[in-house]
Amino acid sequence: METTTRPATCTVPLVQVSVTEDVDQTAVPRLTKAFRDILALRPQHVVVDLAACQALDAAGIDLLLDVHRTLWRQNARLTLRSTSPRLRRLLTIARAAQVLDISPDEDDRTR
């Protein structure tokens, strides 16, 4: 008997998350739980707004990459929005910017 598995279908088209704290080793356990709850919805697209986030450490970058990988396996996507120049620089140095979708800020589009 041959068994085929079908990819689960998306149940939510878009989930937007605003991170209001630094994404560091202290916050990662709380954020991991929140992202697990979000991923259980099987969203097609997750947008993470980082406008209020001032710092991002290696644990935070690892969390964002894990969320990205999980969504990618589900044929969904993760977008980071409103990243400060400092956060973009950190993501670039860590080479995470090559993998993660970082949307331009509204101000960046007008320049």
Coordinates of C-alpha atoms in Angstrom, one line a residue:
M1 CA 0.0 0.0 0.0
E2 CA 1.4 3.4 -1.0
T3 CA 0.9 6.4 1.2
T4 CA 1.1 9.9 -0.1
T5 CA 1.1 12.9 2.1
R6 CA -0.4 16.1 1.0
P7 CA 1.0 19.4 2.3
A8 CA -1.4 20.9 4.8
T9 CA -3.3 23.8 3.5
C10 CA -3.0 27.3 4.8
T11 CA -5.6 28.2 7.3
V12 CA -4.8 31.9 7.7
P13 CA -3.5 34.1 4.8
L14 CA -1.6 36.7 6.9
V15 CA -0.4 37.1 10.5
Q16 CA 1.2 40.3 11.5
V17 CA 3.3 40.4 14.7
S18 CA 4.7 43.5 16.4
V19 CA 7.7 42.8 18.5
T20 CA 7.9 45.4 21.3
E21 CA 11.0 44.2 23.1
D22 CA 14.6 43.4 22.2
V23 CA 14.9 40.0 20.6
D24 CA 17.6 38.6 22.8
Q25 CA 18.4 35.5 24.9
T26 CA 16.0 36.7 27.6
A27 CA 13.0 37.2 25.2
V28 CA 13.6 34.2 22.9
P29 CA 11.7 31.6 25.1
R30 CA 8.6 33.8 25.2
L31 CA 8.8 34.6 21.5
T32 CA 9.4 31.0 20.6
K33 CA 6.1 30.1 22.3
A34 CA 4.3 32.9 20.5
F35 CA 5.7 31.8 17.1
R36 CA 4.8 28.2 17.8
D37 CA 1.2 29.3 18.4
I38 CA 1.3 31.4 15.2
L39 CA 2.9 28.5 13.1
A40 CA 0.1 26.2 14.4
L41 CA -2.3 28.3 12.4
R42 CA -0.4 27.4 9.2
P43 CA -0.3 31.0 7.9
Q44 CA 0.6 31.7 4.3
H45 CA 2.6 34.8 5.3
V46 CA 3.9 36.1 8.6
V47 CA 5.0 39.7 8.9
V48 CA 7.1 40.7 11.9
D49 CA 7.2 44.4 12.6
L50 CA 10.5 45.3 14.4
A51 CA 9.9 49.0 14.7
A52 CA 10.0 48.9 18.5
C53 CA 12.9 46.4 18.7
Q54 CA 16.2 48.1 19.5
A55 CA 18.4 45.0 19.8
L56 CA 18.8 41.6 18.2
D57 CA 21.3 39.0 19.4
A58 CA 22.4 35.6 18.0
A59 CA 19.6 33.8 19.8
G60 CA 17.1 36.2 18.2
I61 CA 18.5 35.8 14.7
D62 CA 18.5 32.0 15.2
L63 CA 14.8 32.2 16.2
L64 CA 13.9 34.3 13.1
L65 CA 15.8 31.8 10.9
D66 CA 14.0 28.9 12.5
V67 CA 10.6 30.5 11.8
H68 CA 11.7 31.3 8.3
R69 CA 12.7 27.6 7.7
T70 CA 9.4 26.3 9.1
L71 CA 7.4 28.6 7.0
W72 CA 9.4 27.8 3.9
R73 CA 8.8 24.1 4.4
Q74 CA 5.1 24.9 4.5
N75 CA 5.3 26.9 1.2
A76 CA 4.7 30.1 3.3
R77 CA 7.0 33.1 4.0
L78 CA 8.3 35.4 6.7
T79 CA 8.9 39.1 6.1
L80 CA 10.6 41.4 8.5
R81 CA 9.3 45.0 8.5
S82 CA 10.5 48.3 9.9
T83 CA 13.9 47.1 10.8
S84 CA 16.2 49.9 12.0
P85 CA 19.5 50.5 10.2
R86 CA 21.2 48.9 13.2
L87 CA 19.1 45.7 13.0
R88 CA 19.6 45.5 9.2
R89 CA 23.4 45.9 9.8
L90 CA 23.3 43.1 12.4
L91 CA 21.3 40.8 10.0
T92 CA 23.8 41.6 7.2
I93 CA 26.8 40.9 9.3
A94 CA 25.3 37.6 10.5
R95 CA 24.4 36.8 6.8
A96 CA 20.8 36.3 7.8
A97 CA 19.8 39.2 5.4
Q98 CA 20.7 36.9 2.5
V99 CA 18.0 34.5 3.6
L100 CA 15.3 36.6 5.3
D101 CA 12.9 38.8 3.4
I102 CA 13.4 42.3 4.8
S103 CA 10.9 44.7 3.4
P104 CA 12.0 48.3 2.9
D105 CA 10.6 50.9 5.2
E106 CA 8.2 53.5 3.8
D107 CA 10.9 56.2 4.3
D108 CA 13.3 54.1 2.3
R109 CA 11.0 54.0 -0.7
T110 CA 10.8 57.7 -1.0
R111 CA 14.6 58.3 -1.1

